[in-house]
N, CA and C atoms as an extended XYZ file, in Angstrom:
348
Properties=species:S:1:pos:R:3:atomname:S:1:resname:S:1:resid:I:1 pbc="F F F"
N        22.651        4.969        8.087 N   MET     1
C        21.639        4.252        8.728 CA  MET     1
C        20.713        3.931        9.741 C   MET     1
N        19.857        3.040        9.407 N   ASN     2
C        18.916        3.174        9.910 CA  ASN     2
C        17.884        1.613       10.193 C   ASN     2
N        18.333        1.276       11.637 N   LYS     3
C        17.760        0.099       10.964 CA  LYS     3
C        15.811        0.295       11.942 C   LYS     3
N        14.977       -0.170       11.308 N   VAL     4
C        13.924       -0.435       11.915 CA  VAL     4
C        13.058       -1.675       12.341 C   VAL     4
N        12.760       -1.673       12.963 N   GLU     5
C        12.303       -3.174       13.848 CA  GLU     5
C        10.701       -2.628       13.992 C   GLU     5
N        10.228       -3.641       12.840 N   VAL     6
C         8.832       -4.106       12.728 CA  VAL     6
C         7.673       -3.861       13.824 C   VAL     6
N         8.351       -4.517       15.406 N   ASN     7
C         7.926       -4.675       16.065 CA  ASN     7
C         7.519       -3.126       17.021 C   ASN     7
N         8.735       -2.403       17.329 N   LYS     8
C         8.861       -0.778       17.702 CA  LYS     8
C         8.161        0.162       16.084 C   LYS     8
N         7.511       -0.437       15.262 N   SER     9
C         7.369        1.007       14.574 CA  SER     9
C         6.046        1.404       14.710 C   SER     9
N         5.564        2.527       14.068 N   GLU    10
C         4.370        3.146       14.160 CA  GLU    10
C         3.293        2.822       13.469 C   GLU    10
N         1.691        2.004       13.837 N   ALA    11
C         0.834        1.362       13.140 CA  ALA    11
C         0.389        3.002       12.509 C   ALA    11
N        -0.040        3.046       11.906 N   TYR    12
C        -1.125        4.293       11.061 CA  TYR    12
C        -2.570        4.091       10.452 C   TYR    12
N        -3.105        5.304       11.141 N   ASN    13
C        -4.968        4.363       10.170 CA  ASN    13
C        -4.546        5.243        8.923 C   ASN    13
N        -5.195        5.082        7.310 N   ALA    14
C        -4.895        5.155        6.312 CA  ALA    14
C        -6.252        5.760        6.372 C   ALA    14
N        -6.179        6.580        5.745 N   PRO    15
C        -7.198        7.165        4.781 CA  PRO    15
C        -7.940        6.770        3.615 C   PRO    15
N        -9.931        6.285        3.644 N   GLY    16
C        -9.903        5.662        2.659 CA  GLY    16
C        -9.628        4.366        2.521 C   GLY    16
N        -8.725        3.955        3.941 N   HIS    17
C        -8.536        2.156        3.240 CA  HIS    17
C       -10.212        1.112        5.112 C   HIS    17
N       -10.214        0.089        4.608 N   PHE    18
C       -10.517       -0.639        5.249 CA  PHE    18
C       -10.866       -1.771        5.785 C   PHE    18
N       -10.526       -2.602        7.473 N   ASP    19
C       -10.219       -3.724        7.106 CA  ASP    19
C        -8.843       -3.568        6.910 C   ASP    19
N        -7.890       -3.188        7.335 N   MET    20
C        -7.010       -2.868        7.338 CA  MET    20
C        -6.335       -2.438        8.132 C   MET    20
N        -4.335       -2.244        8.234 N   ARG    21
C        -3.988       -2.089        9.438 CA  ARG    21
C        -2.715       -1.835        8.354 C   ARG    21
N        -2.180       -0.678        8.875 N   ALA    22
C        -0.935       -0.251        8.100 CA  ALA    22
C         0.407        0.111        8.764 C   ALA    22
N         1.491       -0.143        8.741 N   ILE    23
C         2.715       -0.309        9.199 CA  ILE    23
C         3.972        1.255        8.977 C   ILE    23
N         3.556        1.914        9.433 N   ARG    24
C         4.975        2.889        8.906 CA  ARG    24
C         6.708        1.915        9.745 C   ARG    24
N         7.527        1.797        8.788 N   LEU    25
C         8.836        1.601        8.372 CA  LEU    25
C         9.208        2.424        8.578 C   LEU    25
N         9.325        3.560        6.887 N   HIS    26
C        10.740        4.132        6.821 CA  HIS    26
C        10.493        5.829        5.841 C   HIS    26
N        10.677        6.454        6.458 N   GLY    27
C         9.970        7.653        6.315 CA  GLY    27
C        10.434        8.690        6.339 C   GLY    27
N        10.347       10.119        6.380 N   PRO    28
C        10.690       12.003        6.838 CA  PRO    28
C        10.730       11.529        9.122 C   PRO    28
N        10.634       10.846        8.856 N   ALA    29
C        10.112       10.606       11.129 CA  ALA    29
C        11.252        9.840       11.062 C   ALA    29
N        11.946        8.414       10.319 N   ASN    30
C        13.245        8.399       10.913 CA  ASN    30
C        14.612        9.235        9.371 C   ASN    30
N        14.494        9.902        9.548 N   ASP    31
C        14.842       10.301        7.809 CA  ASP    31
C        15.473       10.021        6.853 C   ASP    31
N        14.265        8.962        6.178 N   CYS    32
C        14.232        8.767        5.168 CA  CYS    32
C        13.557        9.850        3.640 C   CYS    32
N        13.984       10.376        3.972 N   GLN    33
C        13.648       12.141        2.449 CA  GLN    33
C        13.364       11.136        1.289 C   GLN    33
N        13.528       10.628        0.488 N   ALA    34
C        13.357       10.394       -0.958 CA  ALA    34
C        12.043        9.407       -1.241 C   ALA    34
N        11.905        8.325        0.214 N   PHE    35
C        10.072        7.892        0.094 CA  PHE    35
C         9.930        7.991        1.109 C   PHE    35
N         8.678        6.620        0.549 N   SER    36
C         8.197        5.402        1.948 CA  SER    36
C         8.631        5.109        1.557 C   SER    36
N         7.610        3.220        3.450 N   LEU    37
C         7.732        1.950        3.092 CA  LEU    37
C         7.050        2.008        4.305 C   LEU    37
N         5.609        1.156        3.778 N   GLY    38
C         5.295        1.322        4.696 CA  GLY    38
C         4.491       -0.358        5.004 C   GLY    38
N         4.482       -1.462        5.354 N   MET    39
C         3.889       -2.627        5.088 CA  MET    39
C         2.290       -2.814        5.754 C   MET    39
N         1.447       -3.290        5.376 N   SER    40
C         0.081       -2.996        5.307 CA  SER    40
C        -0.562       -5.138        5.244 C   SER    40
N        -1.796       -4.642        6.070 N   HIS    41
C        -2.136       -5.614        6.344 CA  HIS    41
C        -3.785       -5.779        5.713 C   HIS    41
N        -4.083       -6.940        4.550 N   PHE    42
C        -5.531       -6.740        4.610 CA  PHE    42
C        -6.229       -7.948        4.936 C   PHE    42
N        -7.341       -7.699        5.534 N   LEU    43
C        -8.403       -8.431        6.271 CA  LEU    43
C        -8.800       -9.607        4.462 C   LEU    43
N        -9.869      -10.156        5.060 N   PRO    44
C       -10.509      -11.261        4.286 CA  PRO    44
C       -10.687       -9.450        3.892 C   PRO    44
N       -11.539       -9.259        2.366 N   GLY    45
C       -12.806       -8.226        2.879 CA  GLY    45
C       -12.111       -6.280        2.426 C   GLY    45
N       -11.517       -6.541        2.802 N   GLY    46
C       -10.430       -4.869        2.402 CA  GLY    46
C        -9.903       -5.170        1.927 C   GLY    46
N        -9.668       -3.603        2.176 N   GLY    47
C        -8.973       -2.433        1.031 CA  GLY    47
C        -9.495       -1.320        0.475 C   GLY    47
N        -9.424       -0.366        0.018 N   THR    48
C        -9.884        1.352       -0.330 CA  THR    48
C       -11.221        0.928       -0.671 C   THR    48
N       -10.883        2.652       -1.072 N   ALA    49
C       -11.842        3.643       -1.608 CA  ALA    49
C       -11.259        3.954       -2.395 C   ALA    49
N       -11.591        4.204       -4.362 N   TYR    50
C       -10.677        4.865       -4.857 CA  TYR    50
C       -10.380        6.061       -4.667 C   TYR    50
N        -9.321        6.772       -5.756 N   VAL    51
C        -8.467        7.487       -4.727 CA  VAL    51
C        -7.380        7.737       -6.918 C   VAL    51
N        -7.215        9.335       -6.142 N   GLU    52
C        -6.100        9.337       -7.462 CA  GLU    52
C        -4.267       10.026       -6.412 C   GLU    52
N        -3.647        9.065       -5.755 N   PRO    53
C        -3.010        9.816       -5.036 CA  PRO    53
C        -1.336       10.938       -5.772 C   PRO    53
N        -1.441       11.775       -5.112 N   PRO    54
C        -0.094       12.524       -5.460 CA  PRO    54
C         1.685       12.522       -5.737 C   PRO    54
N         1.175       11.213       -5.613 N   VAL    55
C         2.403       10.574       -5.052 CA  VAL    55
C         2.252        9.131       -5.984 C   VAL    55
N         3.453        8.621       -6.388 N   GLU    56
C         3.958        7.115       -6.789 CA  GLU    56
C         3.971        6.362       -5.952 C   GLU    56
N         3.296        5.646       -6.928 N   LEU    57
C         3.227        3.938       -5.546 CA  LEU    57
C         4.076        3.074       -6.504 C   LEU    57
N         4.230        2.297       -5.248 N   VAL    58
C         4.875        0.675       -5.941 CA  VAL    58
C         4.864        0.025       -4.797 C   VAL    58
N         3.550       -0.969       -4.950 N   TYR    59
C         2.872       -2.145       -4.086 CA  TYR    59
C         3.780       -3.273       -4.345 C   TYR    59
N         4.494       -4.722       -3.841 N   PHE    60
C         5.051       -5.529       -3.409 CA  PHE    60
C         3.611       -6.658       -2.640 C   PHE    60
N         3.096       -7.429       -3.315 N   ILE    61
C         2.801       -8.416       -2.609 CA  ILE    61
C         3.412       -8.984       -1.376 C   ILE    61
N         3.820       -9.584       -0.479 N   LEU    62
C         4.464      -10.333        0.194 CA  LEU    62
C         3.350      -11.658        1.297 C   LEU    62
N         2.070      -11.982        1.096 N   ASP    63
C         1.799      -12.530        0.424 CA  ASP    63
C         0.109      -12.286        0.179 C   ASP    63
N        -0.673      -13.408       -0.200 N   GLY    64
C        -1.882      -13.284       -0.024 CA  GLY    64
C        -1.956      -13.162       -1.913 C   GLY    64
N        -3.011      -11.660       -2.049 N   GLU    65
C        -3.889      -11.656       -2.512 CA  GLU    65
C        -4.221      -10.459       -3.199 C   GLU    65
N        -3.993       -9.464       -3.967 N   LEU    66
C        -4.943       -7.742       -4.122 CA  LEU    66
C        -5.622       -8.311       -5.581 C   LEU    66
N        -6.439       -7.338       -5.320 N   THR    67
C        -7.539       -7.359       -7.238 CA  THR    67
C        -7.421       -5.545       -7.281 C   THR    67
N        -7.210       -5.315       -8.244 N   VAL    68
C        -6.800       -3.672       -8.634 CA  VAL    68
C        -7.855       -3.375       -9.498 C   VAL    68
N        -8.712       -2.423       -9.251 N   LEU    69
C        -9.833       -1.843       -9.718 CA  LEU    69
C        -9.829       -0.422      -10.156 C   LEU    69
N        -9.924        0.200      -11.333 N   ASP    70
C       -11.151        1.818      -11.640 CA  ASP    70
C       -11.763        1.845      -11.051 C   ASP    70
N       -12.255        3.148      -11.213 N   LYS    71
C       -13.839        3.914      -10.132 CA  LYS    71
C       -14.753        3.273      -11.030 C   LYS    71
N       -14.992        2.153      -11.957 N   ASP    72
C       -16.396        1.722      -12.048 CA  ASP    72
C       -15.972        0.379      -11.937 C   ASP    72
N       -15.578       -0.214      -10.612 N   ASP    73
C       -14.703       -1.194      -10.226 CA  ASP    73
C       -14.987       -3.013      -11.233 C   ASP    73
N       -13.908       -2.087      -12.548 N   ASN    74
C       -13.470       -3.087      -13.346 CA  ASN    74
C       -12.501       -3.811      -12.910 C   ASN    74
N       -12.369       -5.229      -12.832 N   VAL    75
C       -10.409       -4.963      -12.901 CA  VAL    75
C        -9.501       -4.599      -13.930 C   VAL    75
N        -8.669       -3.615      -12.974 N   ILE    76
C        -7.121       -3.741      -13.345 CA  ILE    76
C        -6.359       -5.324      -13.191 C   ILE    76
N        -6.038       -5.558      -12.165 N   GLU    77
C        -4.692       -6.786      -12.620 CA  GLU    77
C        -4.839       -7.144      -10.934 C   GLU    77
N        -4.542       -8.922      -10.825 N   VAL    78
C        -5.226       -9.230      -10.234 CA  VAL    78
C        -3.136       -9.612       -9.501 C   VAL    78
N        -3.188       -8.717       -7.725 N   LEU    79
C        -1.710       -9.522       -7.633 CA  LEU    79
C        -1.358      -10.202       -6.818 C   LEU    79
N        -0.869      -11.584       -6.995 N   GLY    80
C        -0.039      -12.560       -6.221 CA  GLY    80
C         0.481      -12.138       -5.075 C   GLY    80
N         1.194      -13.494       -4.352 N   LYS    81
C         2.796      -13.223       -3.802 CA  LYS    81
C         3.581      -12.337       -4.779 C   LYS    81
N         4.571      -12.272       -4.147 N   TYR    82
C         5.298      -11.072       -4.842 CA  TYR    82
C         5.455      -10.623       -6.091 C   TYR    82
N         4.365      -10.443       -6.557 N   ASP    83
C         3.847       -9.642       -7.830 CA  ASP    83
C         4.204       -7.999       -7.444 C   ASP    83
N         4.437       -7.276       -7.821 N   SER    84
C         4.767       -6.029       -7.950 CA  SER    84
C         3.899       -4.785       -9.150 C   SER    84
N         3.237       -3.514       -8.411 N   MET    85
C         2.622       -2.752       -9.685 CA  MET    85
C         3.440       -1.490       -9.396 C   MET    85
N         3.376       -1.130      -10.096 N   HIS    86
C         3.828        0.843       -9.588 CA  HIS    86
C         2.312        2.093      -11.032 C   HIS    86
N         2.207        3.052       -9.940 N   PHE    87
C         1.229        3.645      -10.034 CA  PHE    87
C         1.947        4.745      -10.185 C   PHE    87
N         1.535        5.839      -11.165 N   ALA    88
C         1.543        6.744      -11.736 CA  ALA    88
C         1.404        8.103      -10.672 C   ALA    88
N         1.726        9.416      -10.208 N   ALA    89
C         1.268       10.219       -9.387 CA  ALA    89
C         0.808       10.623       -9.637 C   ALA    89
N        -0.883       10.819       -9.790 N   GLY    90
C        -1.959       10.769       -9.683 CA  GLY    90
C        -3.114        9.844      -10.399 C   GLY    90
N        -2.709        8.507      -10.424 N   GLU    91
C        -3.092        7.463      -10.875 CA  GLU    91
C        -4.555        6.642      -10.682 C   GLU    91
N        -5.404        6.677      -11.130 N   GLY    92
C        -6.806        5.617      -10.132 CA  GLY    92
C        -6.884        4.532      -10.029 C   GLY    92
N        -6.816        5.119       -8.517 N   LYS    93
C        -7.232        2.771       -8.202 CA  LYS    93
C        -8.024        2.334       -7.290 C   LYS    93
N        -8.607        1.658       -6.555 N   GLN    94
C        -9.126        0.972       -5.582 CA  GLN    94
C        -8.079       -0.605       -5.625 C   GLN    94
N        -8.444       -0.891       -4.284 N   ILE    95
C        -7.582       -2.403       -4.280 CA  ILE    95
C        -9.000       -3.230       -3.196 C   ILE    95
N        -8.797       -5.125       -3.449 N   LEU    96
C        -9.940       -5.571       -2.586 CA  LEU    96
C        -9.106       -6.475       -2.325 C   LEU    96
N        -9.385       -6.911       -1.185 N   ASN    97
C        -9.230       -8.785       -1.212 CA  ASN    97
C       -10.031       -9.528       -1.222 C   ASN    97
N       -10.084       -9.745       -2.276 N   LYS    98
C       -11.409      -10.842       -2.604 CA  LYS    98
C       -11.514      -12.345       -1.696 C   LYS    98
N        -9.999      -12.200       -1.200 N   THR    99
C        -9.556      -13.506       -0.985 CA  THR    99
C       -10.428      -13.775        0.563 C   THR    99
N       -10.570      -15.380        1.157 N   ASN   100
C       -10.947      -15.443        2.049 CA  ASN   100
C        -9.523      -15.666        3.092 C   ASN   100
N        -7.716      -14.905        2.808 N   TYR   101
C        -6.748      -14.751        3.848 CA  TYR   101
C        -6.420      -13.490        3.779 C   TYR   101
N        -5.960      -13.160        4.883 N   ILE   102
C        -5.312      -12.535        4.888 CA  ILE   102
C        -3.807      -11.302        3.632 C   ILE   102
N        -4.597      -10.277        3.732 N   THR   103
C        -2.913      -10.289        2.492 CA  THR   103
C        -1.890       -9.141        2.847 C   THR   103
N        -0.928       -9.476        2.337 N   THR   104
C         0.107       -8.436        3.270 CA  THR   104
C         0.918       -8.390        2.282 C   THR   104
N         1.415       -6.405        1.949 N   MET   105
C         1.568       -5.764        1.005 CA  MET   105
C         2.567       -4.446        1.451 C   MET   105
N         3.501       -4.849        0.801 N   LEU   106
C         4.795       -3.159        0.889 CA  LEU   106
C         5.094       -2.186        0.294 C   LEU   106
N         3.865       -0.946        0.958 N   VAL   107
C         4.351       -0.220       -0.149 CA  VAL   107
C         5.268        1.389       -0.172 C   VAL   107
N         5.567        1.077       -1.537 N   ILE   108
C         6.997        2.241       -1.249 CA  ILE   108
C         6.299        3.690       -1.973 C   ILE   108
N         5.355        4.971       -1.041 N   ALA   109
C         5.323        5.525       -1.601 CA  ALA   109
C         6.597        6.730       -1.965 C   ALA   109
N         6.895        7.730       -2.972 N   SER   110
C         7.692        8.429       -3.104 CA  SER   110
C         6.730       10.090       -2.631 C   SER   110
N         7.695       11.384       -1.459 N   PRO   111
C         7.889       12.201       -1.208 CA  PRO   111
C         6.448       12.748       -1.453 C   PRO   111
N         4.601       13.201       -0.147 N   LEU   112
C         4.137       14.155       -1.964 CA  LEU   112
C         5.344       15.371       -1.709 C   LEU   112
N         4.579       15.929       -2.768 N   PRO   113
C         4.858       17.491       -3.462 CA  PRO   113
C         4.376       18.791       -2.761 C   PRO   113
N         5.510       19.571       -3.399 N   LYS   114
C         5.995       20.637       -2.726 CA  LYS   114
C         4.745       21.992       -2.784 C   LYS   114
N         3.887       22.396       -1.826 N   MET   115
C         2.622       23.493       -2.134 CA  MET   115
C         3.387       24.469       -2.312 C   MET   115
N         3.981       25.841       -3.335 N   ASP   116
C         4.485       27.452       -2.490 CA  ASP   116
C         3.381       27.897       -2.421 C   ASP   116
């Protein structure tokens, strides 16, 4: 077992993200090998560039709203409070907070693939 306190968790900068703050809650640094768990706070207008991550992801919205877009800026889905969305490894998307409120989201990610 491993308790993690939010105010003792490590903040990190996620590449390709803007107007967002992230906190790593669980992952390899604290003996969680099967997945990592982070919490992200997106300011109004915050989001990510288009990316095709090599890992499986689940987004879970705790508060606010995020719009999921494809590489051509077409809306795929709008996620609201308590909505979640799964992304397969390599599935491309970008996200954007189009509201005037902060959005808080949990992110569950599978481990990076092993390089041989």
